[in-house]
Amino acid sequence: MAANKHTIVALVANRPGVLNRMASLFRRRGFNIDSIAVGHSETPNLSRMTIVADGTTTQVEQIRKQVEKIIDVIRVQDITSQNIVSRELALIKVKATADNRSEIMQIVDIFRAKIVDVSADSVMVEATGDEEKIDSLYNLLKPFGIKEMTRTGRIAMPRGEQLLRKFEN
Amino acid sequence: MKQTGSQILCESLLKEGVDTIFGYPGGQVLPLYHTLTDFPALRHILVRHEQGAVHAADAYARVTGKAGVCLATSGPGATNLVTGLANAHIDSVPVVAITGQVPLNMIGRDAFQEADITGITLPVTKHNFLVMDVNELARTIKEAFYIATSGRPGPVLVDLPRDIQQATGEFHYPTRLNLPGYKPNKIGNPLQIKKAASLIAEASKPVIIAGHGVRISRAYQELKSLAEITDIPVVTTLLGVSSFPETHRLSFGMIGMHGLAWGNMAITSADLVIAIGMRFDDRATGKISSFAPNAKIIHIDIDPAEVGKNIKVDIPIVGDVKTVLGELNKEIQPGNHQQWIDTIQTWKKDYPSGYDIRDTESVLPQYVIRQIWEKTANQATVVTGVGQHQMFAALHYFYDKPNSFITSGGLGTMGFELPAALGAQTGLPGETVWCIAGDGSFQMTVQELGTITQENAPVKIAILNNGYLGMVRQWQELFYDRNYSATPLWCPDFIKIAEAYCIPAINVTRKSEVGSAIEKAMAVDGPFIINFVVEPEENVYPMVPPGAGINQILHEPRKEDR
């Protein structure tokens, strides 16, 4: 089975060290994490993690089961094959002069991104979307000269009724 | 009434039914040690090294079925627990380790004797805690014991800063647990159990592999019923030894790298393997692609992550072995596999086994184990370290008493035997515990003789002394052109060592002395050491070379080839 990118979402207790436990488990089992994004969920004291990792379906199933054994993990799912919405956020600082600034702004507009800061020789672009969209925007901005870039990594959620609920007591 | 963290901890341990703690004091657990003397119901056994504490707690847990408790100070005390925690983790043993930590305001400042023990032990514990608030302490202890002993058992570490031991709070032991992310499932899926029963009814060459899970869930009777009703031969993994009586007509002993030829052949020819509470360790399976190539596989295990981890399984049943076997036994039909059993019996005749001992006046390690078996009439609990002596003890003592073989299986920890024998003896007062040691393995934790003397634990210690790191030497002989690199091992005079620790001891250098030496050891009311000077280059046979299929068996060379 060919290796491909899997999107794994987990609901975890908001305790110190949980991210470490998760990352340590992937490392220990020999999985490379492409990205990991953590933030609050709809429930107080619970965080939601989105992890993107490479592996065959069998390997990812094994790692999912191992993740489920972490006491602080309430629920975990591989949502790769589901109908999901996935996004990441990027901030890209591009070299800009008075001459080419409007050209940059046009590209940013097409991508429905935003300029969030301007200085004498640069602009900062904020973009959200799936990875491909951000990659394309990056490639178009590259010729102007990228000074700095930061990306959040993927966050994802299945569409519609599918919920990653915590187990009822 | 307000109590200190130390008092709350002791009260909590009593609530959990703890009666013994294996530990070693130090600066950051002084408040706790100060309090311990007010709790005489908590017997503290002072080991000589923290590794001894955790191995003792491990073996105590294995023999009693309760969590074993060990206690160490911060920093080096805590890091000395790591090997033992890893050992308990891979062998699924419930251990609760309590470590002292520097005060909260010093954490992260590289304070004296500070180590990030929760970070260090994260991959080798089932779970761990750093207690930051005295009001969380009782709940943490309750959770620690519950996590350690339920589901697939394992070690849990609780790191306790010194100021938490001194801080005061109300003691309320919680009655309910709130662990939304931890809901181990005991009951197997009824549909899967029905499917398994019909697969068992259809099989003509079935084999049961019994693993450590049978012992952990105390499912001896259920396993026996399953085997007897369906008439299916039983083999065991190394840790499964003593899960099924080895004198039973359906018992075919241990499989794997040093497993018996006929058992390995049976697995290779089987059309159905019923794997119970085992995790398909490579030492048991050999090369995966040639493991049970013609068999459908039923796998019963409480840990869902074990399903399909190493071997593709046809019918997984996730649940507690005792519960699942109880349900399965209601579904099975009486069977008759005499023809299949006869075939395995034929292999028993055709293939030389490790059971054959050549006749010589020198002391053979196999002979020593046989003699211990005879003299103890099956009734001893045998504790081993890791190496050749471990395999001889697994193969040549015939275990009928449930749960009577205590060994470091998964991690293969040399030095396990002596502290583990102390732990087992503590859990089984009044019973016979034999510690089978290798001269190399023994020297790794030899200082625990001090603990044995201080506790007057009547452990009988048999050192199989061949002057080598025997198992490594065997590999060098067979696979590295007899290049005995760093395996010849100088040993101290074990009799003088014993004398220094006030333990009676004798040397045995002739076969004719073996039996009487064992009787002498058993007649003594207290610990005893026998240094058996054994044949230096005796090998463990049969053996499957690493990476080969378990049917590719190296047999003992015939006498004329030696």
XYZ file of C-alpha atoms in Angstrom, chain B residues 115-484:
370
model
C 15.508 15.353 36.712
C 12.471 15.661 34.470
C 11.293 12.186 35.396
C 7.820 12.506 33.875
C 9.493 13.480 30.594
C 12.082 10.710 30.877
C 9.597 7.947 31.695
C 6.868 9.016 29.293
C 7.575 6.270 26.719
C 8.075 3.519 29.327
C 5.057 4.067 31.561
C 1.377 3.544 30.912
C 0.838 7.025 32.327
C 2.564 9.448 34.650
C 1.682 12.420 36.811
C 3.416 15.447 38.277
C 1.401 16.570 41.296
C 1.213 20.370 41.394
C -1.440 20.818 44.101
C -1.821 18.932 47.375
C -5.590 18.896 46.850
C -5.068 16.836 43.691
C -2.915 14.233 45.438
C -5.546 11.754 46.662
C -7.345 11.777 43.306
C -4.033 11.294 41.500
C -3.167 8.249 43.608
C -6.593 6.732 42.994
C -6.204 7.290 39.251
C -2.639 5.942 39.297
C -3.710 2.645 40.886
C -6.745 2.325 38.646
C -4.711 2.932 35.493
C -1.904 0.610 36.610
C -4.152 -2.345 37.452
C -7.030 -2.147 34.960
C -7.221 -2.928 31.255
C -3.777 -3.923 30.070
C -1.811 -3.361 33.262
C 1.326 -1.277 33.305
C 3.529 1.014 35.377
C 2.354 4.455 36.465
C 4.691 7.050 37.948
C 3.653 9.797 40.334
C 6.194 12.602 40.757
C 5.758 14.406 44.041
C 7.542 17.729 44.689
C 8.861 18.115 48.204
C 6.672 21.114 49.008
C 3.566 19.116 48.030
C 4.608 16.492 50.590
C 4.720 19.268 53.200
C 1.696 21.317 52.130
C -1.569 20.670 53.953
C -5.016 19.856 52.651
C -8.154 17.943 53.551
C -8.017 14.219 52.916
C -10.978 13.039 50.885
C -10.445 9.827 49.030
C -12.583 10.063 45.898
C -15.120 7.307 45.327
C -15.557 7.971 41.612
C -13.010 8.279 38.886
C -13.228 10.726 36.055
C -11.052 9.506 33.221
C -13.059 10.170 30.070
C -10.149 9.096 27.871
C -9.672 5.747 29.582
C -12.418 3.150 29.335
C -10.887 -0.319 29.068
C -13.311 -2.870 27.697
C -13.421 -6.273 29.403
C -16.258 -7.882 27.502
C -15.488 -9.406 24.111
C -17.824 -8.818 21.188
C -20.417 -11.672 21.334
C -20.607 -11.942 17.543
C -16.827 -12.328 17.286
C -16.914 -14.944 20.042
C -19.594 -16.905 18.105
C -17.470 -16.683 14.945
C -14.431 -17.903 16.861
C -16.387 -20.862 18.219
C -17.478 -21.940 14.758
C -13.925 -21.576 13.422
C -12.714 -23.765 16.291
C -15.368 -26.375 15.462
C -14.220 -26.511 11.818
C -10.475 -26.766 12.478
C -8.664 -30.055 12.128
C -5.175 -28.937 13.223
C -5.767 -26.234 15.836
C -3.224 -24.960 18.368
C -3.715 -22.698 21.370
C -0.885 -20.277 22.162
C -1.217 -19.127 25.751
C 0.517 -15.893 26.668
C 1.076 -13.705 29.695
C -2.503 -12.410 29.453
C -3.792 -15.766 30.723
C -1.716 -15.293 33.866
C -2.479 -11.597 34.259
C -6.231 -12.233 34.219
C -5.879 -15.463 36.222
C -7.713 -17.445 33.538
C -6.064 -20.828 34.181
C -9.321 -22.689 34.696
C -10.958 -21.124 31.655
C -7.958 -21.988 29.474
C -7.947 -25.549 30.752
C -11.671 -25.926 30.043
C -11.258 -24.563 26.521
C -8.396 -26.942 25.759
C -10.065 -29.982 27.304
C -13.536 -29.506 25.831
C -12.215 -28.842 22.327
C -9.257 -31.251 22.683
C -6.772 -28.708 21.384
C -3.018 -28.837 22.134
C -1.619 -25.896 24.106
C 1.755 -24.233 23.681
C 2.925 -21.134 25.504
C 5.094 -18.114 24.955
C 7.978 -17.507 27.387
C 5.759 -15.355 29.608
C 2.927 -17.819 29.113
C 4.948 -20.528 30.878
C 2.942 -21.612 33.960
C -0.393 -20.563 32.467
C -1.207 -24.195 31.656
C -0.048 -27.301 33.581
C 2.949 -28.742 31.775
C 2.158 -32.301 32.871
C -1.218 -32.120 31.092
C -1.606 -34.401 28.078
C -2.482 -31.381 25.927
C 0.575 -29.383 27.006
C 3.386 -29.126 24.455
C 5.533 -26.566 26.224
C 7.064 -23.353 25.023
C 7.393 -22.115 21.435
C 9.694 -19.565 19.840
C 13.401 -18.968 19.459
C 14.242 -21.481 22.200
C 10.913 -23.216 22.013
C 10.512 -26.941 21.655
C 10.750 -28.326 18.148
C 7.338 -29.985 18.117
C 5.547 -26.864 19.301
C 7.133 -24.768 16.597
C 6.322 -27.458 14.024
C 2.733 -27.572 15.256
C 2.347 -23.808 14.773
C 3.834 -24.063 11.296
C 1.438 -26.871 10.296
C -1.641 -25.622 12.129
C -4.829 -24.636 10.326
C -6.005 -22.585 13.291
C -4.080 -20.632 15.902
C -5.937 -19.391 18.969
C -3.615 -16.739 20.397
C -4.646 -15.824 23.921
C -3.201 -12.807 25.726
C -0.016 -12.717 23.688
C 1.387 -10.004 21.480
C 3.236 -11.877 18.717
C 6.678 -10.905 19.952
C 9.407 -11.699 17.406
C 11.058 -14.109 19.868
C 7.838 -16.135 19.781
C 6.946 -15.843 16.109
C 10.316 -15.959 14.349
C 10.121 -14.614 10.808
C 6.614 -13.237 10.415
C 6.099 -14.472 6.848
C 6.621 -18.090 7.850
C 4.649 -17.911 11.112
C 1.600 -20.188 10.969
C 1.398 -19.801 7.173
C -1.633 -22.086 6.769
C -3.583 -20.987 9.789
C -6.549 -18.777 10.443
C -5.820 -16.730 13.541
C -8.100 -15.912 16.461
C -6.522 -13.292 18.724
C -7.853 -12.548 22.190
C -6.293 -9.510 23.868
C -7.486 -6.649 26.047
C -5.417 -4.099 24.141
C -7.014 -3.136 20.815
C -3.659 -1.802 19.620
C -2.269 -5.352 19.717
C -4.733 -6.454 17.049
C -2.941 -6.506 13.720
C 0.218 -4.878 15.128
C 2.603 -7.649 14.046
C 0.377 -10.345 12.549
C -2.746 -10.165 10.413
C -5.586 -11.620 12.434
C -8.795 -13.214 11.122
C -10.913 -12.919 14.253
C -9.807 -10.400 16.862
C -11.627 -10.432 20.188
C -10.803 -7.418 22.320
C -11.456 -8.052 25.979
C -10.204 -9.518 29.224
C -8.925 -13.062 28.689
C -10.830 -14.559 31.640
C -14.098 -12.895 30.639
C -13.733 -13.730 26.947
C -12.739 -17.359 27.554
C -15.693 -17.699 29.946
C -18.035 -16.578 27.178
C -16.239 -18.569 24.484
C -16.466 -21.755 26.557
C -20.274 -21.418 26.486
C -20.210 -21.448 22.670
C -17.695 -24.191 21.895
C -18.520 -27.796 21.059
C -16.676 -30.872 22.286
C -13.950 -31.825 19.835
C -11.549 -34.653 19.155
C -8.133 -34.015 17.624
C -6.416 -37.263 18.498
C -4.957 -37.681 15.015
C -3.398 -34.188 15.140
C -2.121 -34.755 18.665
C -0.586 -38.057 17.523
C 1.201 -36.211 14.722
C 2.725 -33.789 17.214
C 3.699 -36.743 19.418
C 5.488 -38.233 16.414
C 7.507 -35.025 16.032
C 8.323 -35.331 19.706
C 9.984 -38.675 18.877
C 11.537 -37.655 15.550
C 13.086 -34.344 16.527
C 15.687 -34.233 19.258
C 14.541 -31.774 21.851
C 16.148 -29.622 24.471
C 14.802 -32.144 26.942
C 17.573 -34.621 26.161
C 20.410 -34.185 28.602
C 23.667 -35.935 27.891
C 25.184 -38.026 30.611
C 28.328 -36.520 32.080
C 29.989 -36.182 35.459
C 30.295 -32.426 35.067
C 27.406 -30.249 36.205
C 25.008 -29.464 33.376
C 22.765 -26.448 33.891
C 19.799 -28.419 32.560
C 20.434 -31.107 35.145
C 20.497 -28.525 37.940
C 17.097 -27.214 36.923
C 15.692 -30.766 36.649
C 16.948 -31.508 40.140
C 15.405 -28.328 41.553
C 12.161 -29.335 39.858
C 12.272 -32.811 41.369
C 13.217 -31.676 44.849
C 10.582 -28.947 44.948
C 7.966 -31.277 43.450
C 6.588 -28.615 41.099
C 5.718 -26.343 43.991
C 8.368 -23.624 43.792
C 8.002 -20.201 42.271
C 10.986 -19.853 39.958
C 12.423 -16.411 39.306
C 15.113 -15.871 36.676
C 17.339 -13.238 35.194
C 18.085 -13.116 31.498
C 20.350 -15.377 29.497
C 20.967 -19.088 29.098
C 19.963 -19.823 32.693
C 16.574 -18.245 31.965
C 15.942 -20.542 29.012
C 17.135 -23.607 30.928
C 14.757 -22.655 33.736
C 11.905 -22.173 31.259
C 12.524 -25.529 29.568
C 13.644 -27.897 32.304
C 11.378 -27.076 35.209
C 7.921 -28.470 34.480
C 5.495 -25.874 35.715
C 2.204 -27.137 37.046
C 1.521 -24.500 39.643
C -0.233 -21.535 38.030
C 1.815 -18.365 37.710
C 4.981 -19.892 39.111
C 7.536 -18.707 36.540
C 8.646 -15.098 36.973
C 10.963 -13.725 34.324
C 11.818 -10.627 32.360
C 10.362 -11.486 28.964
C 9.933 -8.440 26.797
C 12.804 -6.210 27.838
C 15.178 -9.050 28.709
C 16.612 -7.291 31.738
C 19.751 -8.898 33.150
C 19.869 -8.453 36.901
C 16.110 -8.914 37.243
C 16.351 -12.167 39.186
C 17.660 -11.219 42.601
C 15.436 -8.224 43.414
C 12.504 -9.973 41.683
C 13.028 -13.070 43.840
C 12.928 -10.817 46.903
C 9.720 -9.214 45.612
C 8.136 -12.581 44.847
C 9.109 -13.948 48.263
C 7.615 -10.863 49.917
C 4.355 -11.462 48.057
C 4.434 -15.196 48.841
C 5.567 -15.481 52.455
C 5.900 -19.085 53.507
C 6.221 -20.368 49.957
C 9.336 -21.630 48.213
C 10.977 -19.148 45.893
C 13.969 -20.222 43.841
C 16.088 -17.569 42.204
C 17.843 -19.015 39.168
C 20.724 -16.697 38.306
C 23.436 -16.522 35.695
C 26.865 -15.466 36.886
C 26.674 -12.394 34.626
C 23.070 -11.499 35.354
C 23.548 -12.061 39.105
C 26.423 -9.589 39.283
C 24.282 -6.795 37.878
C 22.201 -6.539 41.063
C 24.251 -8.636 43.492
C 23.998 -5.925 46.158
C 20.362 -6.897 46.756
C 21.739 -9.790 48.830
C 21.909 -7.104 51.490
C 18.157 -6.576 51.260
C 17.520 -10.313 51.365
C 19.578 -10.603 54.536
C 18.044 -7.543 56.181
C 14.553 -8.918 55.483
C 15.628 -12.524 56.166
C 13.772 -13.480 52.998
C 14.174 -17.265 52.606
C 15.048 -17.069 48.909
C 17.029 -20.029 47.552
C 19.554 -18.817 45.031
C 21.083 -21.082 42.379
C 23.857 -19.472 40.365
C 24.530 -21.293 37.112
C 28.126 -20.218 36.870
C 29.809 -20.925 33.540
C 32.316 -18.071 33.598
C 30.787 -16.560 30.496
C 28.060 -14.233 29.454
C 26.584 -17.474 28.253
C 23.855 -16.513 25.828
C 26.012 -13.963 24.053
C 28.836 -16.505 23.933
C 26.422 -18.995 22.378
C 25.548 -16.504 19.643
C 29.240 -15.809 19.099
C 29.870 -19.531 18.805
C 27.047 -20.094 16.346
C 26.966 -16.880 14.335
C 30.285 -15.022 14.889
C 32.960 -17.669 14.213
C 33.544 -18.408 17.904
C 34.973 -14.949 18.389
C 34.350 -14.691 22.127
